[in-house]
mmCIF file of C-alpha atoms in Angstrom:
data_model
loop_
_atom_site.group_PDB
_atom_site.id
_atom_site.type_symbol
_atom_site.label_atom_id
_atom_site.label_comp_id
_atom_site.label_asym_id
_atom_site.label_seq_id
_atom_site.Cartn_x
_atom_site.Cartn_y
_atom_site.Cartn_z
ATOM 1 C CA UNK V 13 0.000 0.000 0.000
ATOM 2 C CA UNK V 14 1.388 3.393 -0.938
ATOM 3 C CA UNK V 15 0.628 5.898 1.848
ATOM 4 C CA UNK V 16 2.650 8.741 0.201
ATOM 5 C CA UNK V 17 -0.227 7.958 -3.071
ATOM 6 C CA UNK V 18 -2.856 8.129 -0.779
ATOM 7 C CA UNK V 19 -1.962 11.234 1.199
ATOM 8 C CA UNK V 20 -1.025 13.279 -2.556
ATOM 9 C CA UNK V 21 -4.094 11.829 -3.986
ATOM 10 C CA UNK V 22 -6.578 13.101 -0.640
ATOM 11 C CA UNK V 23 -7.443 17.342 -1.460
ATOM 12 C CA UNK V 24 -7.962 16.647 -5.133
ATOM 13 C CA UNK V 25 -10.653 13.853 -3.905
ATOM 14 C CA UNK V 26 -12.270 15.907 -1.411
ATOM 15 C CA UNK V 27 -11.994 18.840 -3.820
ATOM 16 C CA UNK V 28 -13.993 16.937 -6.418
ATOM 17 C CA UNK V 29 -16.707 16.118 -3.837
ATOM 18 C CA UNK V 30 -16.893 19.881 -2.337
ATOM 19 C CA UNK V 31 -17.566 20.909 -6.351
ATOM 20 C CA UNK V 32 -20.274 17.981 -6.982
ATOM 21 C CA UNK V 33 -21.980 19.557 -3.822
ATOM 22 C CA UNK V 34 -21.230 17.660 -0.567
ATOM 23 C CA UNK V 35 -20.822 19.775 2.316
ATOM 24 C CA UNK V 36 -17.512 19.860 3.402
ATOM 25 C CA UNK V 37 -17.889 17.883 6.333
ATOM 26 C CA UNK V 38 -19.666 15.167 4.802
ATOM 27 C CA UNK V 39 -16.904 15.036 2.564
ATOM 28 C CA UNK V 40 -14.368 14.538 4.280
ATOM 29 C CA UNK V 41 -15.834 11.618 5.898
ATOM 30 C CA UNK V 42 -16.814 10.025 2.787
ATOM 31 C CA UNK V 43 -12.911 10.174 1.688
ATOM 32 C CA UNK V 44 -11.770 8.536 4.791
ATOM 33 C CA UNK V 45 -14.301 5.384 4.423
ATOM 34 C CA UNK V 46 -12.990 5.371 0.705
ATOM 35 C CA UNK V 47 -9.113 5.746 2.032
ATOM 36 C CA UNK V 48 -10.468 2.887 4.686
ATOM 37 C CA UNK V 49 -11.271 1.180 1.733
ATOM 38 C CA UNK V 50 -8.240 1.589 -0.256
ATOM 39 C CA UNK V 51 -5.896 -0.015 2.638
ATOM 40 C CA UNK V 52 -8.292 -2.891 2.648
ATOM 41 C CA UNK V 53 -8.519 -3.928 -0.855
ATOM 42 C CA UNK V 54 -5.438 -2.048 -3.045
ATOM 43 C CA UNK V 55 -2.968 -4.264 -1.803
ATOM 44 C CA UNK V 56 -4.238 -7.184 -3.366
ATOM 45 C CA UNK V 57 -5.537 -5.430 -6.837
ATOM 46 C CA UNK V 58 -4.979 -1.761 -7.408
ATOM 47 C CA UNK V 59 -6.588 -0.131 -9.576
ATOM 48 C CA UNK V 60 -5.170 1.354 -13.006
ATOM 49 C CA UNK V 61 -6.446 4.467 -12.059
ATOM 50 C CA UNK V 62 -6.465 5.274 -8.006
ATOM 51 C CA UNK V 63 -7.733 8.692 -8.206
ATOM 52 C CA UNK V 64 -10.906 7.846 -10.141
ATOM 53 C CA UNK V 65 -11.497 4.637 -7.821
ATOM 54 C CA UNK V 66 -11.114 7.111 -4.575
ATOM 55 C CA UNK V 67 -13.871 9.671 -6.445
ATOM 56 C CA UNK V 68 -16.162 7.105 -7.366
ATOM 57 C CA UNK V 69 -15.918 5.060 -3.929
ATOM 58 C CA UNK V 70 -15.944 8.674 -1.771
ATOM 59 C CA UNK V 71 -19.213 9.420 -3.974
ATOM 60 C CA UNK V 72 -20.628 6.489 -2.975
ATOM 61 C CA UNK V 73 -20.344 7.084 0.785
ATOM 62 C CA UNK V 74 -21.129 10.000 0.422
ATOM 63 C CA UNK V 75 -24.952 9.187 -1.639
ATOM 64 C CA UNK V 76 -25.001 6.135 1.166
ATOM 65 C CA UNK V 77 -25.106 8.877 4.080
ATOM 66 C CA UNK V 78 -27.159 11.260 2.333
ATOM 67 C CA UNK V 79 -29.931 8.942 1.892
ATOM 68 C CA UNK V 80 -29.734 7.809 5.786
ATOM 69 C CA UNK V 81 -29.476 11.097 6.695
ATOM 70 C CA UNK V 82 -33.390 12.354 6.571
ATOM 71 C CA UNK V 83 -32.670 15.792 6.789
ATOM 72 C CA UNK V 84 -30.718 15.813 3.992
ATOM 73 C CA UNK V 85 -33.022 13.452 2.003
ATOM 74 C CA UNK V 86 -33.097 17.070 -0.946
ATOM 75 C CA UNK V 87 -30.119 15.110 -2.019
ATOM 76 C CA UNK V 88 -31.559 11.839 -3.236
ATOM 77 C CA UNK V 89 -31.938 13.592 -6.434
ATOM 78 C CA UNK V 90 -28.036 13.727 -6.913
ATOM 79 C CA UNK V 91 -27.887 9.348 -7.174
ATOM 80 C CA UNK V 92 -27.608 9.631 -10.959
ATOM 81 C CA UNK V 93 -24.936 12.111 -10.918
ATOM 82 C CA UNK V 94 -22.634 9.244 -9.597
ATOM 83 C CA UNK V 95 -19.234 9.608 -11.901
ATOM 84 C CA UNK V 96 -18.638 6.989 -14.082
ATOM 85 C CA UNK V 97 -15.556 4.897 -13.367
ATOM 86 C CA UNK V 98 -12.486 6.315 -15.391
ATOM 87 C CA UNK V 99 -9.718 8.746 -15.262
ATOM 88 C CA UNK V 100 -10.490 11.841 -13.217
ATOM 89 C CA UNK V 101 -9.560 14.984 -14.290
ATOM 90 C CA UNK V 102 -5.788 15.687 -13.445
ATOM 91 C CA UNK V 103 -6.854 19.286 -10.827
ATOM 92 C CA UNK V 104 -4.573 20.375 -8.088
ATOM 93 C CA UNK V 105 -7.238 21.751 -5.773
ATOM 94 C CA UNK V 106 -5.092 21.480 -2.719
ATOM 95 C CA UNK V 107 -4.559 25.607 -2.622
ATOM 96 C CA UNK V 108 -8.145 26.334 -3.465
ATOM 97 C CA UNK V 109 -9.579 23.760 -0.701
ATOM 98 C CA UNK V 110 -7.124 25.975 1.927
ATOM 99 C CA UNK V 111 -9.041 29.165 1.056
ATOM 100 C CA UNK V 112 -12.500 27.304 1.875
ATOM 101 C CA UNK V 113 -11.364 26.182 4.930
ATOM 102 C CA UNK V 114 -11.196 29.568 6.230
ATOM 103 C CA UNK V 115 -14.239 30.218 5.942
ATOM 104 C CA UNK V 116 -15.899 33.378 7.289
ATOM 105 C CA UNK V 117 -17.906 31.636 9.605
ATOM 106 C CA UNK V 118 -15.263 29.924 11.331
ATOM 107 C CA UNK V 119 -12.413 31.671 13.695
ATOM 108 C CA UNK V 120 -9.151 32.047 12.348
ATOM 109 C CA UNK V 121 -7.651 29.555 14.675
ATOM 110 C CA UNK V 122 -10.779 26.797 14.463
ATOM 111 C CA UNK V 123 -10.088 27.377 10.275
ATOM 112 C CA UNK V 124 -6.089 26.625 11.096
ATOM 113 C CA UNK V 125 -7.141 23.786 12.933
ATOM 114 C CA UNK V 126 -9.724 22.061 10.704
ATOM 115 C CA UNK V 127 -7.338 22.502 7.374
ATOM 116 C CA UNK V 128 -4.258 20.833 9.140
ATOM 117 C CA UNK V 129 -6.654 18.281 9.714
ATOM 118 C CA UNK V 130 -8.892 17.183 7.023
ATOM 119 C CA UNK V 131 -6.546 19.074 4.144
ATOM 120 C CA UNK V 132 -3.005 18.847 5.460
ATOM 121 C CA UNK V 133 -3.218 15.385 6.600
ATOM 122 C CA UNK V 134 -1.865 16.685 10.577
ATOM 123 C CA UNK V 135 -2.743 14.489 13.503
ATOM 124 C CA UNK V 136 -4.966 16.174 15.981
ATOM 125 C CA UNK V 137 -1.419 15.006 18.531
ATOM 126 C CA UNK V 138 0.226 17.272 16.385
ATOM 127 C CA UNK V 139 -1.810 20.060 15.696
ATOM 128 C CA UNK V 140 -2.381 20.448 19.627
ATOM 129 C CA UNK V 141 1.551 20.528 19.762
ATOM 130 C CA UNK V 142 1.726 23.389 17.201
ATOM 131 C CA UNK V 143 -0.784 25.215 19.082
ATOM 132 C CA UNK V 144 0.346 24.808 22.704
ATOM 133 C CA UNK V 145 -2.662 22.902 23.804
ATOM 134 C CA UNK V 146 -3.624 19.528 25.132
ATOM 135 C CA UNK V 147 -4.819 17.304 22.491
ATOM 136 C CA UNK V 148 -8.294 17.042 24.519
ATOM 137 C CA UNK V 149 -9.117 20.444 23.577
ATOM 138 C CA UNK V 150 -7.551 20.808 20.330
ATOM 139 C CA UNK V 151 -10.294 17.556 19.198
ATOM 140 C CA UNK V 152 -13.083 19.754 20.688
ATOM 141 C CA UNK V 153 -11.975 22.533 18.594
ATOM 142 C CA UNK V 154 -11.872 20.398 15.104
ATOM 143 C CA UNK V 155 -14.901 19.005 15.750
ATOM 144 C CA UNK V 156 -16.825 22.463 16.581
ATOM 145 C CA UNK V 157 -15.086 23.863 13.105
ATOM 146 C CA UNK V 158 -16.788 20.383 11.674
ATOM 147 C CA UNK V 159 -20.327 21.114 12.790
ATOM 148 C CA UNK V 160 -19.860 25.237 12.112
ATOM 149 C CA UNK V 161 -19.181 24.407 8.384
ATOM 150 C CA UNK V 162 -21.801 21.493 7.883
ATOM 151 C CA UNK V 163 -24.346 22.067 5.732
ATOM 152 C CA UNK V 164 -22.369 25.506 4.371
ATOM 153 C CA UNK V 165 -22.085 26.286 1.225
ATOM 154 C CA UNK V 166 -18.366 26.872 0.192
ATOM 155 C CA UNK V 167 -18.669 29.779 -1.965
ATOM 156 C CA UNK V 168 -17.130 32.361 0.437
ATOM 157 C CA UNK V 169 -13.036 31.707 0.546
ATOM 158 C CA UNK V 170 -11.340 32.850 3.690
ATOM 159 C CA UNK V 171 -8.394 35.796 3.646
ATOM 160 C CA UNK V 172 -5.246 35.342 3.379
ATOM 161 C CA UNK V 173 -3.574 35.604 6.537
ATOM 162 C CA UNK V 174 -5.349 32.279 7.411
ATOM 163 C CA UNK V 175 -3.995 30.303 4.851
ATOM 164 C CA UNK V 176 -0.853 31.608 5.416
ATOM 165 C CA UNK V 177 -0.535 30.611 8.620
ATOM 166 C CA UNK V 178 -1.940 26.990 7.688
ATOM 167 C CA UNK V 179 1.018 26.471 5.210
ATOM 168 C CA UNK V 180 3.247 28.026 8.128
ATOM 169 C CA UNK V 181 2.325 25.547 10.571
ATOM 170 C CA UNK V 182 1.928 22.648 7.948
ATOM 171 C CA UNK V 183 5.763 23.197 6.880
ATOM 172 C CA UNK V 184 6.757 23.400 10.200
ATOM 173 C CA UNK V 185 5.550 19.882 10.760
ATOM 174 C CA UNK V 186 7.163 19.058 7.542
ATOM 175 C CA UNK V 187 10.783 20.602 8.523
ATOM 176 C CA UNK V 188 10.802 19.084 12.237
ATOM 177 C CA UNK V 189 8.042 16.605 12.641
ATOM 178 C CA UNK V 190 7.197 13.107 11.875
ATOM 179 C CA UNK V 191 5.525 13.927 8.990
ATOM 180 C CA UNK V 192 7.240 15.359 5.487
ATOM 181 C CA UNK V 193 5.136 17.745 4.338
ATOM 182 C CA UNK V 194 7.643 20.903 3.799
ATOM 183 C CA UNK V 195 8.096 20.262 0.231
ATOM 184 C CA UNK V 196 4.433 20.381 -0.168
ATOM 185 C CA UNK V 197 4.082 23.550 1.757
ATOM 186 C CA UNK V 198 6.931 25.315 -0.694
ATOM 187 C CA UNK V 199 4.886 23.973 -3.503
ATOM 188 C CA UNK V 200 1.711 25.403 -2.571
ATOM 189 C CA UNK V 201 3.192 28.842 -0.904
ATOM 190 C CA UNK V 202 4.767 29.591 -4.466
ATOM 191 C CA UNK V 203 1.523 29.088 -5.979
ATOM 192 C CA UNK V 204 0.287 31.461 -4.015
ATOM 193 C CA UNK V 205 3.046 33.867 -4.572
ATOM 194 C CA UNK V 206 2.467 33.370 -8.281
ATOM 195 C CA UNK V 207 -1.200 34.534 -7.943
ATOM 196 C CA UNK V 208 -1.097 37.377 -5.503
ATOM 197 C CA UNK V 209 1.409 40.020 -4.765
ATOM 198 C CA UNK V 210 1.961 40.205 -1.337
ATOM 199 C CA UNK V 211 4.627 40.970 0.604
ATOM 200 C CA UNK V 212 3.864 38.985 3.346
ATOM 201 C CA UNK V 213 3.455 35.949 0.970
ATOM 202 C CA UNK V 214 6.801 36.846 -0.326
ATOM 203 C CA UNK V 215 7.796 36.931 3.542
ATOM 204 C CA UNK V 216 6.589 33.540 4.240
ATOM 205 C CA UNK V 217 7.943 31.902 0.890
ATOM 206 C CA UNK V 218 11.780 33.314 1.502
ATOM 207 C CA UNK V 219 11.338 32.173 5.286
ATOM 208 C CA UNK V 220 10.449 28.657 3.818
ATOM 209 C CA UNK V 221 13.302 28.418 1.309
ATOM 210 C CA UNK V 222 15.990 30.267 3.945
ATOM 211 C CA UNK V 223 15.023 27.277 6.077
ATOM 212 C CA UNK V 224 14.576 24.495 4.016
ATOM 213 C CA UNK V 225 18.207 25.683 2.575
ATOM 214 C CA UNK V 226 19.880 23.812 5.838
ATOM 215 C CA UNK V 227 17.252 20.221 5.779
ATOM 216 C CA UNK V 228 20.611 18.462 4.340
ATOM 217 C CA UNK V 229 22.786 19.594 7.226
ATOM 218 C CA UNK V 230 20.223 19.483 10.273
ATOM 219 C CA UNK V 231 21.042 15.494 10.596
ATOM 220 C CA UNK V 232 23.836 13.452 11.114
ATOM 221 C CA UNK V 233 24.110 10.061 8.917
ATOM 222 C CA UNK V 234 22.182 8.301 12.045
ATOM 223 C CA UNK V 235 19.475 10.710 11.721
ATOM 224 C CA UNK V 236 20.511 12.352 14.735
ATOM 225 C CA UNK V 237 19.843 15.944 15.152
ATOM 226 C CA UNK V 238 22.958 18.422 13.884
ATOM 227 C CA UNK V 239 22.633 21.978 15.951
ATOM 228 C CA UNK V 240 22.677 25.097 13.778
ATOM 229 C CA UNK V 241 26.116 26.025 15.357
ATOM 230 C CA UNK V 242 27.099 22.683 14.654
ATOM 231 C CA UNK V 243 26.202 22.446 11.283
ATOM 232 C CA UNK V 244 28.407 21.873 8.193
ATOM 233 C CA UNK V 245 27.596 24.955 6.191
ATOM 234 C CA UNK V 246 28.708 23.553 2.989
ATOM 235 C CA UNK V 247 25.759 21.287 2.433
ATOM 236 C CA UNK V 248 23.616 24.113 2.702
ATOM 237 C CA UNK V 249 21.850 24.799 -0.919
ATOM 238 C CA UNK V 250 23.070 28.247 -1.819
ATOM 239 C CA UNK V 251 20.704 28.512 -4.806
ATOM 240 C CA UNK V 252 17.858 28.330 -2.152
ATOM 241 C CA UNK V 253 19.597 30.860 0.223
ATOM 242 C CA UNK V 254 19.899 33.168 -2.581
ATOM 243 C CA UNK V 255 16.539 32.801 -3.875
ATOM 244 C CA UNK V 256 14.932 33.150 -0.479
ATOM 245 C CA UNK V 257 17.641 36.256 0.141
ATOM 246 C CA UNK V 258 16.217 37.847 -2.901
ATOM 247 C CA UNK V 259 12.268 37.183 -1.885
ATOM 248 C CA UNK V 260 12.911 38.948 1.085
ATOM 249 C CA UNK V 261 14.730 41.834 0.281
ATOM 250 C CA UNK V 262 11.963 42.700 -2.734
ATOM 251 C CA UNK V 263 9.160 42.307 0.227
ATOM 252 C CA UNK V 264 10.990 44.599 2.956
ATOM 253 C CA UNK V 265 11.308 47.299 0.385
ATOM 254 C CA UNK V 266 7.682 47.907 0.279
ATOM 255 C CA UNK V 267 8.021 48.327 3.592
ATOM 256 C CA UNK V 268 4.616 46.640 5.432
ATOM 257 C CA UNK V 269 6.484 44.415 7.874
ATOM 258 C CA UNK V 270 4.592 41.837 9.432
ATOM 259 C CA UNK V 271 5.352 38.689 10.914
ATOM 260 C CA UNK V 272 6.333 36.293 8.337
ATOM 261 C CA UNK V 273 8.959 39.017 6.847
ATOM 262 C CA UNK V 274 10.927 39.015 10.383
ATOM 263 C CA UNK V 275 11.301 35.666 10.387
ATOM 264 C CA UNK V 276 12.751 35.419 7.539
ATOM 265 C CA UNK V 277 15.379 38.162 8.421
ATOM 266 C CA UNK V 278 16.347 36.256 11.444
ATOM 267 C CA UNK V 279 16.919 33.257 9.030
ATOM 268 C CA UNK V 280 18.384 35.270 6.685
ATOM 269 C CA UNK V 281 21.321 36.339 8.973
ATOM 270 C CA UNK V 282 21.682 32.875 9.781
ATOM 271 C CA UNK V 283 22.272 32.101 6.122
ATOM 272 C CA UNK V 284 24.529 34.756 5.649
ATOM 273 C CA UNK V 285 27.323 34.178 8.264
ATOM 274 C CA UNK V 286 30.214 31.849 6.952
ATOM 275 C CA UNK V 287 30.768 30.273 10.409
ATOM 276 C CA UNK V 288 28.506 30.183 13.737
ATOM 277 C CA UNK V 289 31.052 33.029 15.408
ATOM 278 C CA UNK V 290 30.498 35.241 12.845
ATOM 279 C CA UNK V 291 26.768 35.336 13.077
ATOM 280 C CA UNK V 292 25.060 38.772 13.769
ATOM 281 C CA UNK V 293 23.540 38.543 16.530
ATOM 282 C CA UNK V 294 23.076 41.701 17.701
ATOM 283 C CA UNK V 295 21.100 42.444 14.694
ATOM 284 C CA UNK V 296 19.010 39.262 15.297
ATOM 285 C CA UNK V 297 18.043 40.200 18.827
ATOM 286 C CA UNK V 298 16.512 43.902 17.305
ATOM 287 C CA UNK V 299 14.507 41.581 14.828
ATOM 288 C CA UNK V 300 13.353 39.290 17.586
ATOM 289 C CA UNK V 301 12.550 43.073 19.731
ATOM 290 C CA UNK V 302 10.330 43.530 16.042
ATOM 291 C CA UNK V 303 8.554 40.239 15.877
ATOM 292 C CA UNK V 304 7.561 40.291 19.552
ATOM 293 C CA UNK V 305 5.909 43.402 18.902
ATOM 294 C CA UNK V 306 4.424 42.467 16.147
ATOM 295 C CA UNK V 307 3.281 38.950 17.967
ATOM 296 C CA UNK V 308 3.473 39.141 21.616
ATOM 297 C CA UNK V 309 4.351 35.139 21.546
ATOM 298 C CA UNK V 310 5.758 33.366 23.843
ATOM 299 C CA UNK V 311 7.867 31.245 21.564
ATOM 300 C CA UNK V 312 9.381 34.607 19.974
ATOM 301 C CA UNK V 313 10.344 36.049 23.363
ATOM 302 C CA UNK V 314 11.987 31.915 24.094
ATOM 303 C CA UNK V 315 14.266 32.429 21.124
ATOM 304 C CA UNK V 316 15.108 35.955 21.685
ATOM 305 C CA UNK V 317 16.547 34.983 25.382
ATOM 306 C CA UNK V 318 18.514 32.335 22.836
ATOM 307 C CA UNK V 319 19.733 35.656 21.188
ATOM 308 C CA UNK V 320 20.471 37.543 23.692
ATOM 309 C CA UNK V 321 22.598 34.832 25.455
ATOM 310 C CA UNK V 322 24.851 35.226 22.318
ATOM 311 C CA UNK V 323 24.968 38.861 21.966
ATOM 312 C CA UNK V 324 25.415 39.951 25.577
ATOM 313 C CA UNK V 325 26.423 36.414 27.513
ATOM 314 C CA UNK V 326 24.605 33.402 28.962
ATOM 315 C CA UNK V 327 23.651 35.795 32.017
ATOM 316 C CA UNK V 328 21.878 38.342 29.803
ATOM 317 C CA UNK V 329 20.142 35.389 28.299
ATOM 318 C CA UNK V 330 18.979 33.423 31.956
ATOM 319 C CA UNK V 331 17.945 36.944 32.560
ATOM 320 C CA UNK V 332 15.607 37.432 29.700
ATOM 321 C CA UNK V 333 14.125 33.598 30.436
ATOM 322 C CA UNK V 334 13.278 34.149 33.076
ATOM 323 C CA UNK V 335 10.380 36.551 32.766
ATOM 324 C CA UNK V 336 8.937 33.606 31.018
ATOM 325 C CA UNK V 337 6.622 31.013 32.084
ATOM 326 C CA UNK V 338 8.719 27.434 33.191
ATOM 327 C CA UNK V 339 6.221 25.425 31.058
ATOM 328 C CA UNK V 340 6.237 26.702 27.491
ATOM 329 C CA UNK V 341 8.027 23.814 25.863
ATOM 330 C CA UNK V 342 11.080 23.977 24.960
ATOM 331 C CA UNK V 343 11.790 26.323 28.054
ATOM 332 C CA UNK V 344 14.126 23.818 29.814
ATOM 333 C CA UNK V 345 16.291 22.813 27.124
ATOM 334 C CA UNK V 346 16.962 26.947 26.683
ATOM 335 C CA UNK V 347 17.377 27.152 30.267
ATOM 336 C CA UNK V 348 20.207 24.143 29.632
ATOM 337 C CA UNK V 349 21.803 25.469 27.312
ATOM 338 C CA UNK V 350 22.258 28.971 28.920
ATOM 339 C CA UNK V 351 23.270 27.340 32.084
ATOM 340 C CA UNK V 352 26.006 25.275 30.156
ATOM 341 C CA UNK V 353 26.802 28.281 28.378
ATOM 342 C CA UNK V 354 27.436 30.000 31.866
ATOM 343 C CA UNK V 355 29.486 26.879 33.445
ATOM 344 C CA UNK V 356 26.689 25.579 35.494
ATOM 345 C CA UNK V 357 27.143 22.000 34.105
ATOM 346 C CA UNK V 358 25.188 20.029 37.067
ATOM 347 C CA UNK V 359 22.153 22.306 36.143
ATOM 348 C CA UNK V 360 22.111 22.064 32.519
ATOM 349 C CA UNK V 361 22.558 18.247 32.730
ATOM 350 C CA UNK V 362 19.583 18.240 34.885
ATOM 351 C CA UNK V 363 17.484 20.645 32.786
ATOM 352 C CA UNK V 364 18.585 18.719 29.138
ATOM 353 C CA UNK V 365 17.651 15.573 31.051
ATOM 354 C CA UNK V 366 14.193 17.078 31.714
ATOM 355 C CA UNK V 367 13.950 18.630 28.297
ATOM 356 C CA UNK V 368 14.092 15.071 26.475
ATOM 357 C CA UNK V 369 11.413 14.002 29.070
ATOM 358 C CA UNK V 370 8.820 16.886 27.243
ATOM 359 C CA UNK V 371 10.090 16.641 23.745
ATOM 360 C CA UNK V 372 7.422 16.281 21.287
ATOM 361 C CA UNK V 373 9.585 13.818 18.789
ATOM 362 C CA UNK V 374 12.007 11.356 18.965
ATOM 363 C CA UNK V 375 14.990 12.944 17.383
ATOM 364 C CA UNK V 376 15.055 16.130 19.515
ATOM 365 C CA UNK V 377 14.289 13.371 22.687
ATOM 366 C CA UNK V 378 17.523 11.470 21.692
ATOM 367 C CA UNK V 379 19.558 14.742 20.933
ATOM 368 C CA UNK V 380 18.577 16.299 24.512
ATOM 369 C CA UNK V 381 19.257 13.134 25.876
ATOM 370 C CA UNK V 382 22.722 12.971 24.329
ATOM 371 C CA UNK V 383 23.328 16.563 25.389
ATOM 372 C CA UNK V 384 22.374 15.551 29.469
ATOM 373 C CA UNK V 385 24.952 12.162 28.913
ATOM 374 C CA UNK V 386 27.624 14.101 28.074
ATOM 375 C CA UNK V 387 27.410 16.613 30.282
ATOM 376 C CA UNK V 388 27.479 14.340 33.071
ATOM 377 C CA UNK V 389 30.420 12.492 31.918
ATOM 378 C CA UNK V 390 32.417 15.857 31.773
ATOM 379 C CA UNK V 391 31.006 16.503 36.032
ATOM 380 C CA UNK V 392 32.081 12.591 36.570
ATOM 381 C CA UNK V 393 36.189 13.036 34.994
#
């Protein structure tokens, strides 16, 4: 069974359904049974062509439910409208199908949620993760966006800053998650690019590429986690860098900074310094000063006590951290690496130890892990 097939082959499906009428919700389930149905009976004949088998299988569920549904029983009259089996037509609707997810009627965050979900192919684990909430809640939330949007009509497309920060948070997942979706993310954020002019689309796109620029160097041949500091800087993909370098500076000349654009400064002056020493960080901490302005987050004002440990010393750094909550994750591997930073090895041993304890994947688990191990075999020599 190919999983990667299935997952490619999902928002053209549901997109097909959406346009033949289904409510969105309804949709979506009818793709899962037919995705059910896939696992159970590709393996032992797949069809010649899967997408048209998924359509005509998701229609199906879909009619079946109509009709037991009596209060959608206006629908009966769509059962000879059931495509015929054959190739479907070859539409990327993934871009279009972000735009109806945030839909008016939902919140900007319940429309986040419900695309990483049904369109992005996210586990509700890991959209709770990306949120800072327990996963109890974050399932409340998808299913409230599920019964806002049933029955709507998607002819209303939600703004832009929505779907932005969908393909934010769904390359995220991509870049340091269990799931590779970062690619996809590029894919569909140059799209976008290509169709509006933006500058905080241009903003998000070079933050993308700046990143995705240093995938090849963030692990070691055992897939264990490379920091940035420790990275080799030669298998970083220039052409990216410069692209991304070039996306940014176009964007900050029209001068409407917003979140996305900051970012990818801070990235940018990553990019830009031939070795670790030589990075700017000065100028990095007076972008961070900019994005928590413009965001007031948490995580921003986590990473800026990162930058400030660099510019001005590990004491500068604990000082900064500690006008932040104890619990926001990540928090104690920060807190361990300032206190290493500042010679305190039987604390930062400690706090690594306690960081692989909360982290949300296994490679950053292992890497923390590593990091606690041989700090306490420097204390033991």
């Amino acid at each position: 069974m190919d999983d990667v097939l299935l997952r490619s082959l999902t928002p053209s499906v549901l997109g097909i359904l959406v346009r033949r009428g289904a409510d969105f919700a309804a949709a979506e389930d009818a793709v899962q049974d037919a995705l059910v149905e896939a696992v159970r009976v590709w393996p032992a004949d797949q069809p010649r062509d899967p997408k048209g088998w998924l359509v005509t299988v998701a229609w199906r569920r879909f009619l079946d439910a109509t009709r037991a549904d009596t209060a959608r029983r206006r629908r009966e009259d769509r059962l000879d409208e059931e495509p015929a089996p054959g190739p479907a037509p070859a539409v990327d609707d993934t871009l279009q199908l972000y735009f109806l997810c945030a839909h008016p009627s939902l919140t900007p965050s319940s429309a986040v949620a419900l695309t990483l979900r049904a369109v992005g192919g996210l586990t509700t684990r890991q959209i709770a993760q990306a949120y800072l909430v327990p996963e109890a809640t974050m399932a409340q939330r998808i299913s409230r966006a599920k019964r806002t949007v049933s029955g709507v009509r998607f002819d209303q497309p939600g703004d832009v800053a929505t779907v932005l920060r969908v393909l934010y948070l769904v390359f995220n997942e991509g870049y340091s998650g269990d799931v590779d979706l970062a690619a996809e993310a590029i894919r569909l954020t140059r799209q976008l690019a290509a169709a509006i002019d933006h500058p905080e689309v241009a903003g998000l796109l070079a933050l993308m590429l700046l990143h995705h620029a240093r995938r090849a160097a963030r692990t070691a041949p055992d897939g264990s986690l490379v920091p940035l500091a420790e990275q080799d800087r030669r298998r970083w993909d220039t052409e990216l860098i410069a692209e991304g370098v070039e996306i940014l500076q176009a964007a900050l000349a029209r001068d409407r900074l917003r979140e996305f654009q900051a970012q990818a400064a801070i990235a940018a002056l990553h990019a830009d310094a031939p070795t670790a020493e030589e990075t700017d960080w000065v100028q990095i901490v007076e972008w961070y000063d900019e994005l928590a302005r413009l965001t007031d987050s948490p995580v921003v004002r986590l990473n800026r006590a990162v930058a400030v440990g660099q510019a001005d010393g590990p004491r500068a750094g604990l000082a900064a951290l500690a006008a932040l909550d104890d619990s926001l994750p990540r928090h104690a591997a920060v807190a361990a690496y300032l206190h290493e930073r500042d010679g305190d090895l039987a604390t930062a041993a400690r706090l690594y130890a306690e960081a692989a304890h909360k982290a949300p994947n296994l490679a950053e688990r292992d890497h923390l892990t590593r990091q606690a191990a041989r700090l306490n075999a420097r204390r033991s020599r």
